[in-house]
Tab-separated table of C-alpha atoms in Angstrom:
chain	number	residue	atom	x	y	z
I	1	MET	CA	100.726	216.974	41.073
I	2	HIS	CA	99.761	213.367	40.417
I	3	LYS	CA	101.415	210.941	42.801
I	4	LEU	CA	103.245	207.964	41.333
I	5	THR	CA	102.452	205.837	44.372
I	6	PRO	CA	99.179	203.915	43.809
I	7	SER	CA	96.377	203.850	46.341
I	8	PHE	CA	95.978	200.938	48.748
I	9	SER	CA	93.069	199.673	46.646
I	10	HIS	CA	95.479	199.308	43.740
I	11	PHE	CA	97.684	197.044	45.835
I	12	ARG	CA	94.725	194.902	46.871
I	13	LYS	CA	93.405	194.567	43.332
I	14	ALA	CA	96.850	193.769	41.949
I	15	ALA	CA	97.374	191.125	44.630
I	16	ALA	CA	93.969	189.593	43.972
I	17	LEU	CA	94.587	189.367	40.237
I	18	ALA	CA	98.075	187.947	40.801
I	19	ALA	CA	96.438	185.189	42.846
I	20	ALA	CA	94.731	184.075	39.631
I	21	PHE	CA	98.091	182.616	38.594
I	22	VAL	CA	97.249	179.455	40.508
I	23	CYS	CA	94.470	178.562	38.077
I	24	ALA	CA	95.173	175.531	35.951
I	25	GLY	CA	95.449	175.841	32.174
I	26	ASN	CA	93.516	173.810	29.617
I	27	ALA	CA	94.463	171.523	26.753
I	28	ALA	CA	93.778	174.158	24.090
I	29	ALA	CA	96.055	176.649	25.795
I	30	GLN	CA	98.829	174.051	26.042
I	31	THR	CA	98.521	173.324	22.334
I	32	SER	CA	98.709	177.038	21.504
I	33	VAL	CA	101.817	177.665	23.577
I	34	GLU	CA	103.546	174.647	22.065
I	35	THR	CA	102.607	175.843	18.568
I	36	LEU	CA	103.980	179.309	19.380
I	37	ILE	CA	107.247	177.916	20.742
I	38	ASP	CA	107.786	175.598	17.779
I	39	HIS	CA	107.006	178.372	15.288
I	40	ILE	CA	109.532	180.741	16.845
I	41	LEU	CA	112.208	178.050	17.037
I	42	THR	CA	111.817	177.045	13.392
I	43	LYS	CA	110.523	180.143	11.592
I	44	GLY	CA	111.279	183.029	13.929
I	45	LYS	CA	112.751	186.320	12.722
I	46	THR	CA	114.226	187.712	15.926
I	47	TYR	CA	117.733	187.849	14.490
I	48	ASP	CA	116.484	189.991	11.599
I	49	HIS	CA	115.014	192.537	14.019
I	50	VAL	CA	118.223	192.664	16.065
I	51	ALA	CA	120.339	192.969	12.923
I	52	TYR	CA	118.347	195.961	11.713
I	53	LEU	CA	118.557	197.771	15.043
I	54	THR	CA	122.310	197.209	15.305
I	55	ASP	CA	123.679	197.159	11.763
I	56	LYS	CA	121.219	199.475	10.039
I	57	ILE	CA	120.521	201.967	12.842
I	58	GLY	CA	123.494	201.519	15.185
I	59	PRO	CA	124.060	202.964	18.680
I	60	ARG	CA	120.891	204.381	20.228
I	61	LEU	CA	121.834	206.601	23.160
I	62	SER	CA	118.868	208.539	24.541
I	63	GLY	CA	118.339	211.870	22.823
I	64	SER	CA	120.321	210.880	19.733
I	65	ALA	CA	119.101	210.808	16.143
I	66	ASN	CA	119.566	207.025	16.122
I	67	ALA	CA	117.315	206.607	19.147
I	68	ALA	CA	114.635	208.538	17.264
I	69	ARG	CA	115.156	206.311	14.217
I	70	ALA	CA	114.721	203.211	16.378
I	71	VAL	CA	111.449	204.531	17.798
I	72	GLN	CA	110.126	205.209	14.316
I	73	TRP	CA	111.295	201.932	12.779
I	74	THR	CA	109.906	199.699	15.518
I	75	THR	CA	106.589	201.569	15.407
I	76	GLU	CA	106.397	201.031	11.653
I	77	GLN	CA	107.206	197.334	12.047
I	78	PHE	CA	104.386	196.699	14.504
I	79	ARG	CA	102.011	198.616	12.256
I	80	ALA	CA	103.105	196.632	9.191
I	81	TRP	CA	102.376	193.392	11.069
I	82	GLY	CA	98.843	194.593	11.786
I	83	ILE	CA	99.449	195.076	15.506
I	84	ASP	CA	97.963	198.039	17.366
I	85	VAL	CA	100.817	200.376	18.304
I	86	ARG	CA	101.298	203.825	19.777
I	87	GLN	CA	104.111	206.039	21.008
I	88	GLU	CA	104.215	207.353	24.568
I	89	LYS	CA	106.080	210.658	24.787
I	90	VAL	CA	109.094	210.710	27.133
I	91	MET	CA	111.541	213.562	27.741
I	92	VAL	CA	115.016	212.059	28.033
I	93	PRO	CA	118.549	213.199	28.894
I	94	HIS	CA	120.758	214.142	25.956
I	95	TRP	CA	124.410	213.571	26.805
I	96	VAL	CA	127.093	213.573	24.088
I	97	ARG	CA	130.418	211.818	24.702
I	98	GLY	CA	133.098	213.927	23.014
I	99	ALA	CA	136.838	213.208	23.158
I	100	GLU	CA	138.391	210.987	25.814
I	101	ARG	CA	142.104	210.489	26.382
I	102	GLY	CA	144.419	209.614	29.207
I	103	HIS	CA	148.090	208.896	29.737
I	104	LEU	CA	150.561	208.491	32.584
I	105	VAL	CA	152.827	211.528	32.567
I	106	SER	CA	154.802	209.930	35.386
I	107	HIS	CA	155.660	206.875	33.302
I	108	HIS	CA	156.824	208.016	29.869
I	109	ASP	CA	153.342	209.145	28.765
I	110	GLN	CA	152.003	205.606	28.554
I	111	LYS	CA	148.606	205.702	26.908
I	112	LEU	CA	145.580	204.636	28.936
I	113	VAL	CA	142.477	203.185	27.324
I	114	LEU	CA	139.481	204.731	29.020
I	115	THR	CA	135.979	206.028	28.373
I	116	ALA	CA	133.853	208.686	30.011
I	117	LEU	CA	131.052	207.517	32.262
I	118	GLY	CA	127.628	208.550	31.037
I	119	GLY	CA	126.592	211.929	32.406
I	120	SER	CA	130.151	212.935	33.281
I	121	VAL	CA	131.120	216.577	33.191
I	122	ALA	CA	134.116	217.666	31.145
I	123	THR	CA	137.667	218.364	32.176
I	124	PRO	CA	139.138	221.730	31.195
I	125	ALA	CA	139.610	221.828	27.411
I	126	ALA	CA	143.345	221.157	27.782
I	127	GLY	CA	142.690	218.411	30.311
I	128	LEU	CA	143.874	218.056	33.887
I	129	THR	CA	146.930	216.420	35.428
I	130	ALA	CA	146.998	215.063	38.949
I	131	GLU	CA	148.427	212.368	41.161
I	132	VAL	CA	146.437	209.139	41.434
I	133	VAL	CA	145.340	207.604	44.739
I	134	GLU	CA	143.814	204.107	44.802
I	135	VAL	CA	140.963	202.860	46.987
I	136	GLY	CA	138.980	199.632	46.993
I	137	SER	CA	136.054	200.759	49.135
I	138	TYR	CA	134.293	203.826	50.429
I	139	ASP	CA	135.670	203.007	53.868
I	140	GLU	CA	139.199	203.346	52.480
I	141	LEU	CA	138.219	206.648	50.891
I	142	GLU	CA	136.948	207.961	54.208
I	143	LYS	CA	140.036	206.735	56.041
I	144	LEU	CA	142.347	208.613	53.671
I	145	GLY	CA	140.293	211.753	54.146
I	146	ARG	CA	140.602	215.189	52.581
I	147	PRO	CA	144.313	215.767	53.349
I	148	LYS	CA	145.384	212.778	51.207
I	149	ILE	CA	142.705	213.136	48.496
I	150	ARG	CA	142.414	216.869	47.840
I	151	GLY	CA	143.660	217.782	44.362
I	152	LYS	CA	144.116	214.146	43.284
I	153	ILE	CA	142.412	211.661	40.966
I	154	VAL	CA	140.698	208.903	42.922
I	155	PHE	CA	141.040	205.460	41.337
I	156	TYR	CA	138.400	202.941	42.438
I	157	ASN	CA	139.796	199.467	41.905
I	158	LYS	CA	137.141	196.799	42.464
I	159	ALA	CA	137.232	193.706	40.261
I	160	MET	CA	134.191	191.549	39.606
I	161	ASP	CA	134.193	188.337	41.629
I	162	MET	CA	134.941	185.727	38.967
I	163	SER	CA	133.973	182.849	41.251
I	164	LEU	CA	130.436	184.246	41.352
I	165	ILE	CA	130.394	184.626	37.576
I	166	GLU	CA	131.635	181.107	36.968
I	167	SER	CA	128.905	179.746	39.254
I	168	GLY	CA	126.201	181.573	37.262
I	169	ARG	CA	125.772	184.478	39.707
I	170	ALA	CA	127.122	187.140	37.359
I	171	PHE	CA	124.539	189.767	38.248
I	172	GLU	CA	125.410	189.399	41.923
I	173	ALA	CA	129.055	190.045	41.040
I	174	TYR	CA	127.996	193.026	38.952
I	175	GLY	CA	125.970	194.478	41.819
I	176	GLN	CA	128.983	194.327	44.114
I	177	ALA	CA	131.366	196.012	41.661
I	178	VAL	CA	129.093	198.640	40.120
I	179	ILE	CA	128.638	200.762	43.254
I	180	PHE	CA	131.629	202.976	42.417
I	181	ARG	CA	130.362	203.755	38.930
I	182	GLY	CA	127.203	205.389	40.215
I	183	GLU	CA	128.312	207.595	43.110
I	184	GLY	CA	132.087	207.255	43.062
I	185	ALA	CA	132.746	210.663	41.519
I	186	SER	CA	130.570	212.501	44.026
I	187	ARG	CA	132.014	210.617	46.977
I	188	ALA	CA	135.536	211.467	45.809
I	189	ALA	CA	134.586	215.106	45.221
I	190	GLU	CA	133.415	215.314	48.825
I	191	TYR	CA	137.067	214.951	49.865
I	192	GLY	CA	138.422	217.383	47.272
I	193	ALA	CA	139.319	215.049	44.372
I	194	VAL	CA	139.567	216.674	40.921
I	195	ALA	CA	138.469	213.554	38.996
I	196	ALA	CA	137.537	209.916	39.524
I	197	VAL	CA	138.328	206.831	37.464
I	198	ILE	CA	137.009	203.339	38.042
I	199	ARG	CA	138.094	199.896	36.996
I	200	SER	CA	135.616	198.891	34.260
I	201	VAL	CA	132.791	196.782	35.610
I	202	ALA	CA	133.614	193.867	33.339
I	203	SER	CA	134.354	190.162	33.409
I	204	GLY	CA	136.402	190.401	30.211
I	205	SER	CA	138.166	193.234	28.450
I	206	LEU	CA	140.869	192.796	25.780
I	207	ARG	CA	141.696	196.390	26.735
I	208	THR	CA	138.176	197.584	26.000
I	209	PRO	CA	136.664	199.933	28.612
I	210	HIS	CA	133.036	199.541	29.710
I	211	THR	CA	130.908	202.620	30.291
I	212	GLY	CA	127.749	203.183	32.359
I	213	SER	CA	126.016	206.018	34.170
I	214	THR	CA	127.450	208.128	36.920
I	215	ARG	CA	125.048	209.961	39.230
I	216	TYR	CA	126.069	213.196	40.868
I	217	LEU	CA	124.852	213.773	44.397
I	218	GLU	CA	123.295	217.097	45.265
I	219	ASN	CA	125.348	219.797	46.984
I	220	LEU	CA	128.688	218.262	45.998
I	221	PRO	CA	131.087	219.408	43.255
I	222	ARG	CA	130.745	217.646	39.904
I	223	ILE	CA	134.055	216.215	38.774
I	224	PRO	CA	134.944	214.266	35.592
I	225	ALA	CA	134.489	210.494	35.752
I	226	ALA	CA	135.835	207.732	33.502
I	227	ALA	CA	136.252	203.959	33.324
I	228	LEU	CA	139.640	202.352	32.667
I	229	SER	CA	140.094	199.107	30.794
I	230	THR	CA	140.791	196.346	33.300
I	231	GLU	CA	144.334	195.987	31.919
I	232	ASP	CA	145.106	199.656	32.581
I	233	ALA	CA	143.516	199.412	36.005
I	234	ASP	CA	145.908	196.552	36.740
I	235	LEU	CA	148.830	198.615	35.416
I	236	ILE	CA	148.119	201.521	37.754
I	237	HIS	CA	147.578	199.143	40.656
I	238	ARG	CA	150.968	197.486	40.061
I	239	LEU	CA	152.773	200.813	39.844
I	240	LEU	CA	151.230	202.083	43.056
I	241	ALA	CA	151.880	198.773	44.827
I	242	ARG	CA	155.575	199.170	43.975
I	243	GLY	CA	155.603	202.560	45.643
I	244	ASP	CA	155.659	204.660	42.452
I	245	ARG	CA	154.143	208.103	42.350
I	246	VAL	CA	151.586	207.904	39.541
I	247	ARG	CA	150.426	211.040	37.740
I	248	MET	CA	147.684	210.955	35.115
I	249	HIS	CA	146.702	213.437	32.415
I	250	LEU	CA	142.992	213.181	31.614
I	251	VAL	CA	140.961	214.785	28.817
I	252	LEU	CA	137.180	214.372	28.659
I	253	THR	CA	134.965	216.700	26.602
I	254	PRO	CA	131.366	215.477	27.002
I	255	LYS	CA	128.370	217.811	26.878
I	256	THR	CA	124.950	217.645	28.464
I	257	LEU	CA	122.394	219.205	26.129
I	258	PRO	CA	118.773	220.109	26.968
I	259	ASP	CA	116.418	217.172	27.449
I	260	ALA	CA	115.111	215.753	24.174
I	261	GLU	CA	111.684	214.437	23.247
I	262	SER	CA	111.558	210.682	22.640
I	263	ALA	CA	109.050	207.892	23.211
I	264	ASN	CA	108.259	204.442	24.508
I	265	VAL	CA	106.829	202.198	21.790
I	266	ILE	CA	103.750	200.322	23.013
I	267	ALA	CA	102.041	197.536	21.038
I	268	GLU	CA	99.135	195.302	22.064
I	269	ILE	CA	97.438	192.054	21.215
I	270	ARG	CA	94.097	192.426	22.898
I	271	GLY	CA	92.736	189.619	25.047
I	272	THR	CA	89.627	187.668	24.059
I	273	GLU	CA	87.962	187.221	27.460
I	274	ARG	CA	89.539	189.674	29.905
I	275	PRO	CA	91.095	192.349	27.660
I	276	GLU	CA	91.223	194.884	30.480
I	277	GLU	CA	93.807	192.700	32.284
I	278	ILE	CA	97.368	193.227	31.057
I	279	VAL	CA	100.578	191.218	30.879
I	280	VAL	CA	103.446	193.593	30.052
I	281	VAL	CA	106.552	192.311	28.267
I	282	GLY	CA	109.328	194.844	27.745
I	283	GLY	CA	112.924	195.608	26.887
I	284	HIS	CA	114.751	198.892	26.412
I	285	LEU	CA	115.262	200.402	22.981
I	286	ASP	CA	118.107	202.745	23.886
I	287	SER	CA	121.730	201.643	24.162
I	288	TRP	CA	125.111	203.026	25.039
I	289	ASP	CA	127.067	204.695	22.262
I	290	LEU	CA	130.319	202.704	22.233
I	291	GLY	CA	129.030	199.598	20.455
I	292	THR	CA	125.706	198.973	18.731
I	293	GLY	CA	123.863	197.621	21.760
I	294	ALA	CA	123.308	194.136	20.369
I	295	ILE	CA	123.109	192.212	23.636
I	296	ASP	CA	122.100	195.298	25.622
I	297	ASN	CA	119.402	195.537	24.503
I	298	ALA	CA	118.536	195.180	20.821
I	299	SER	CA	118.265	191.461	21.551
I	300	GLY	CA	115.611	192.038	24.214
I	301	CYS	CA	113.641	194.323	21.914
I	302	GLY	CA	113.946	191.805	19.104
I	303	MET	CA	112.563	189.057	21.341
I	304	VAL	CA	109.591	191.201	22.347
I	305	MET	CA	108.913	192.227	18.736
I	306	GLU	CA	109.096	188.656	17.423
I	307	MET	CA	106.832	187.373	20.183
I	308	MET	CA	104.158	189.794	19.013
I	309	ARG	CA	104.753	189.178	15.305
I	310	ALA	CA	104.565	185.404	15.729
I	311	MET	CA	101.334	185.561	17.748
I	312	LYS	CA	99.773	187.794	15.122
I	313	GLU	CA	100.938	185.579	12.267
I	314	LEU	CA	99.583	182.445	13.956
I	315	GLY	CA	96.323	184.114	14.962
I	316	ILE	CA	96.983	183.315	18.632
I	317	ARG	CA	95.053	185.509	21.066
I	318	PRO	CA	95.183	184.741	24.778
I	319	LYS	CA	92.431	185.590	27.244
I	320	ARG	CA	94.243	188.628	28.628
I	321	THR	CA	95.908	191.475	26.735
I	322	ILE	CA	99.621	191.167	26.036
I	323	ARG	CA	101.269	194.578	25.896
I	324	ALA	CA	104.763	194.946	24.477
I	325	VAL	CA	106.710	197.980	25.661
I	326	LEU	CA	110.004	199.075	24.137
I	327	PHE	CA	111.187	201.443	26.855
I	328	MET	CA	113.338	204.485	26.168
I	329	ASN	CA	116.195	205.673	28.406
I	330	GLU	CA	116.878	202.687	30.644
I	331	GLU	CA	120.632	203.179	30.380
I	332	ASN	CA	121.015	206.713	31.662
I	333	GLY	CA	117.844	207.784	33.402
I	334	LEU	CA	115.018	205.217	33.493
I	335	ARG	CA	112.667	207.916	32.215
I	336	GLY	CA	110.709	205.500	29.997
I	337	GLY	CA	109.894	203.045	32.764
I	338	ARG	CA	108.863	205.828	35.093
I	339	LYS	CA	106.704	207.528	32.453
I	340	TYR	CA	104.921	204.264	31.689
I	341	PHE	CA	104.164	203.791	35.383
I	342	GLU	CA	103.043	207.397	35.774
I	343	ASN	CA	100.637	207.199	32.840
I	344	ALA	CA	99.279	203.810	33.910
I	345	SER	CA	98.557	205.330	37.319
I	346	LYS	CA	96.853	208.352	35.798
I	347	ARG	CA	94.641	206.124	33.647
I	348	GLU	CA	93.811	204.082	36.750
I	349	GLU	CA	94.844	200.894	34.957
I	350	LEU	CA	97.750	200.027	37.224
I	351	HIS	CA	95.747	197.508	39.205
I	352	ARG	CA	94.804	195.723	35.975
I	353	HIS	CA	98.408	194.694	35.336
I	354	ILE	CA	98.692	190.970	36.029
I	355	ALA	CA	102.424	190.618	35.474
I	356	ALA	CA	105.448	192.435	34.057
I	357	ILE	CA	108.173	190.499	32.235
I	358	GLU	CA	111.475	192.296	31.586
I	359	VAL	CA	113.903	191.111	28.922
I	360	ASP	CA	117.285	192.768	29.494
I	361	ALA	CA	119.995	190.234	30.260
I	362	GLY	CA	121.594	189.471	26.929
I	363	VAL	CA	121.563	186.405	24.690
I	364	ALA	CA	122.654	182.894	25.662
I	365	THR	CA	121.103	179.516	26.365
I	366	PRO	CA	117.928	180.194	28.392
I	367	THR	CA	118.001	179.084	32.026
I	368	GLY	CA	114.674	180.417	33.323
I	369	PHE	CA	113.267	183.452	35.082
I	370	ILE	CA	113.613	185.350	38.308
I	371	THR	CA	110.275	186.371	39.789
I	372	THR	CA	108.791	188.231	42.730
I	373	LEU	CA	106.556	185.228	43.404
I	374	GLU	CA	107.328	183.119	46.455
I	375	GLY	CA	106.175	179.915	48.104
I	376	LYS	CA	103.169	178.142	46.612
I	377	SER	CA	102.674	180.783	43.911
I	378	LEU	CA	106.256	180.224	42.777
I	379	GLU	CA	105.716	176.452	42.705
I	380	ASP	CA	102.493	176.898	40.743
I	381	VAL	CA	104.040	179.052	38.036
I	382	GLN	CA	106.960	176.612	37.735
I	383	ARG	CA	104.433	173.820	37.213
I	384	ARG	CA	102.380	175.726	34.657
I	385	ALA	CA	105.503	176.674	32.745
I	386	THR	CA	106.479	173.057	32.008
I	387	PRO	CA	105.828	173.558	28.244
I	388	LEU	CA	108.914	175.791	28.238
I	389	ASN	CA	111.092	172.795	29.061
I	390	ARG	CA	110.813	171.712	25.430
I	391	ILE	CA	113.231	174.626	24.779
I	392	ALA	CA	115.631	174.019	27.688
I	393	PRO	CA	115.276	173.173	31.391
I	394	MET	CA	113.734	176.253	33.042
I	395	ARG	CA	114.051	177.308	36.673
I	396	PHE	CA	112.009	179.982	38.425
I	397	ILE	CA	113.874	181.674	41.277
I	398	SER	CA	112.399	184.170	43.717
I	399	SER	CA	113.911	187.678	43.662
I	400	LYS	CA	112.887	191.090	44.936
I	401	HIS	CA	114.214	192.814	41.795
I	402	THR	CA	113.297	191.516	38.330
I	403	GLY	CA	114.212	194.445	36.091
I	404	ALA	CA	114.951	198.167	35.973
I	405	ASP	CA	112.243	199.479	33.631
I	406	THR	CA	109.536	197.434	35.316
I	407	SER	CA	110.732	198.219	38.850
I	408	PRO	CA	108.090	200.937	39.413
I	409	LEU	CA	105.444	198.313	38.625
I	410	THR	CA	106.916	195.608	40.840
I	411	ASP	CA	107.479	198.126	43.644
I	412	ALA	CA	103.725	198.771	43.446
I	413	GLY	CA	102.935	195.096	43.954
I	414	ILE	CA	102.674	193.866	40.359
I	415	THR	CA	104.141	190.386	39.914
I	416	GLY	CA	107.489	190.645	38.148
I	417	PHE	CA	109.508	188.272	35.997
I	418	GLY	CA	113.013	188.758	34.624
I	419	PHE	CA	114.301	186.545	31.835
I	420	VAL	CA	117.679	184.908	32.576
I	421	PRO	CA	119.884	183.575	29.773
I	422	ASP	CA	123.167	181.968	30.878
I	423	PRO	CA	124.897	185.052	32.358
I	424	ARG	CA	128.502	183.872	32.482
I	425	TYR	CA	129.774	185.860	29.492
I	426	TYR	CA	127.360	188.796	29.461
I	427	PHE	CA	129.680	191.202	31.260
I	428	ASP	CA	132.537	190.484	28.862
I	429	PHE	CA	130.763	192.778	26.381
I	430	HIS	CA	128.183	194.745	28.368
I	431	HIS	CA	128.418	198.559	27.922
I	432	SER	CA	131.473	198.306	25.694
I	433	ALA	CA	132.456	198.829	22.066
I	434	ALA	CA	132.411	195.033	21.740
I	435	ASP	CA	128.618	194.880	22.155
I	436	THR	CA	127.942	194.157	18.479
I	437	LEU	CA	125.849	191.726	16.454
I	438	ASP	CA	128.584	189.088	16.143
I	439	LYS	CA	128.126	188.361	19.880
I	440	VAL	CA	124.562	187.168	19.220
I	441	ASP	CA	124.085	183.428	18.681
I	442	PRO	CA	121.001	183.064	16.409
I	443	LYS	CA	120.054	179.675	17.872
I	444	ALA	CA	120.193	180.920	21.468
I	445	LEU	CA	118.315	184.062	20.424
I	446	ALA	CA	115.485	181.951	18.994
I	447	GLN	CA	115.371	179.819	22.156
I	448	ASP	CA	115.268	182.947	24.317
I	449	THR	CA	112.438	184.416	22.253
I	450	ALA	CA	110.443	181.206	22.517
I	451	ALA	CA	110.880	181.122	26.299
I	452	VAL	CA	109.730	184.726	26.751
I	453	ALA	CA	106.810	184.301	24.366
I	454	GLY	CA	105.793	181.043	26.016
I	455	LEU	CA	105.727	182.521	29.511
I	456	ALA	CA	103.833	185.617	28.338
I	457	TYR	CA	101.192	183.455	26.728
I	458	ILE	CA	100.867	181.173	29.756
I	459	LEU	CA	100.395	184.133	32.107
I	460	ALA	CA	97.953	185.857	29.779
I	461	ASN	CA	95.843	182.759	29.234
I	462	GLN	CA	95.177	181.679	32.833
């Protein structure tokens, strides 16, 4: 079996090539990047790409017919623009949501607004009814223990820290609150729970639940898992705080079907001087099934597509190859990112990757990029990226993690960048039925596209 971990020589070569970032650009390159930015800001078509993916195709959950349509349409678009494109086969999970209902039988059958977490198993066809016990941490869960949890529904109540969100650290707040979505069901099952519900990982709601993947741990029972709207989470919390006995009836009927064949869509503009060296720019083509995945992540795919279309239209070709990757299955498996890494390793081209830029943080006024670079290298890329300031002031901030799909690459030592629009309102809509095209500001979308395209060109032309 081929190992995904690259050899030590790969690390050395990748590090040596990344060191090339410190080279200064030239006047011609500066003119080209400014031309590219201005063209995208004034004549860009990113919104059209996003509108087609969302309004014409719709939700694109991995394994679905719509995901297949998105793969085919984006491939055809690149081909129509005269850009070299191919599909990279990926086997992906195929989970289908089904019905989802809940109400409080203990309180006059009050309806709860909830949604199944991706990958959840089903309740019995008629549903299940059990008492609810609330916890705010895994320590609290352990302290209650099996005697107080067995046969009950565990309710994880962890709100996002709004002070972090308001200060622009929304993804930090998300990271703190999302831990129960991933393993909460399995951890509750360990103590005999019959189901688990979480407070939606959301900064806004209007009684709209936010989904996301749950991951079952091996050797533990698989129990149904759902997310409550934040308003219903608050309702249950208030009832329990008053000393009420709260009983919930829950119906979830999802199905997990056999893995389905899908694909990453890979397009390239080949470099003029060092075509074997690659700058990857990617976003994920799949989405959750509640909304139409406009901000997560049709917008990212649209930015990547327009970057390539604009370069082709303008006849701009940097020294290194720019490779656009529309990854499949970021939301509920990360199969596309892992397959790309696996195939790059097999082709022994991993060490030729200069940088990987991930675009998967929504649409808003651009603020800059997170990057795995540190110290002088970070200062150098900030300096070379000054042409981007014609769009908006851009900051480059060091981070160990710059994106999910590109994480296998960055874990292997490839320099990573993650695009950061203003994140303060992203989690109002993320993973919910409200993630639709009307949340996309065309002006901000054009600015975001220009920033991503500008950085890709700068990195590929040094």
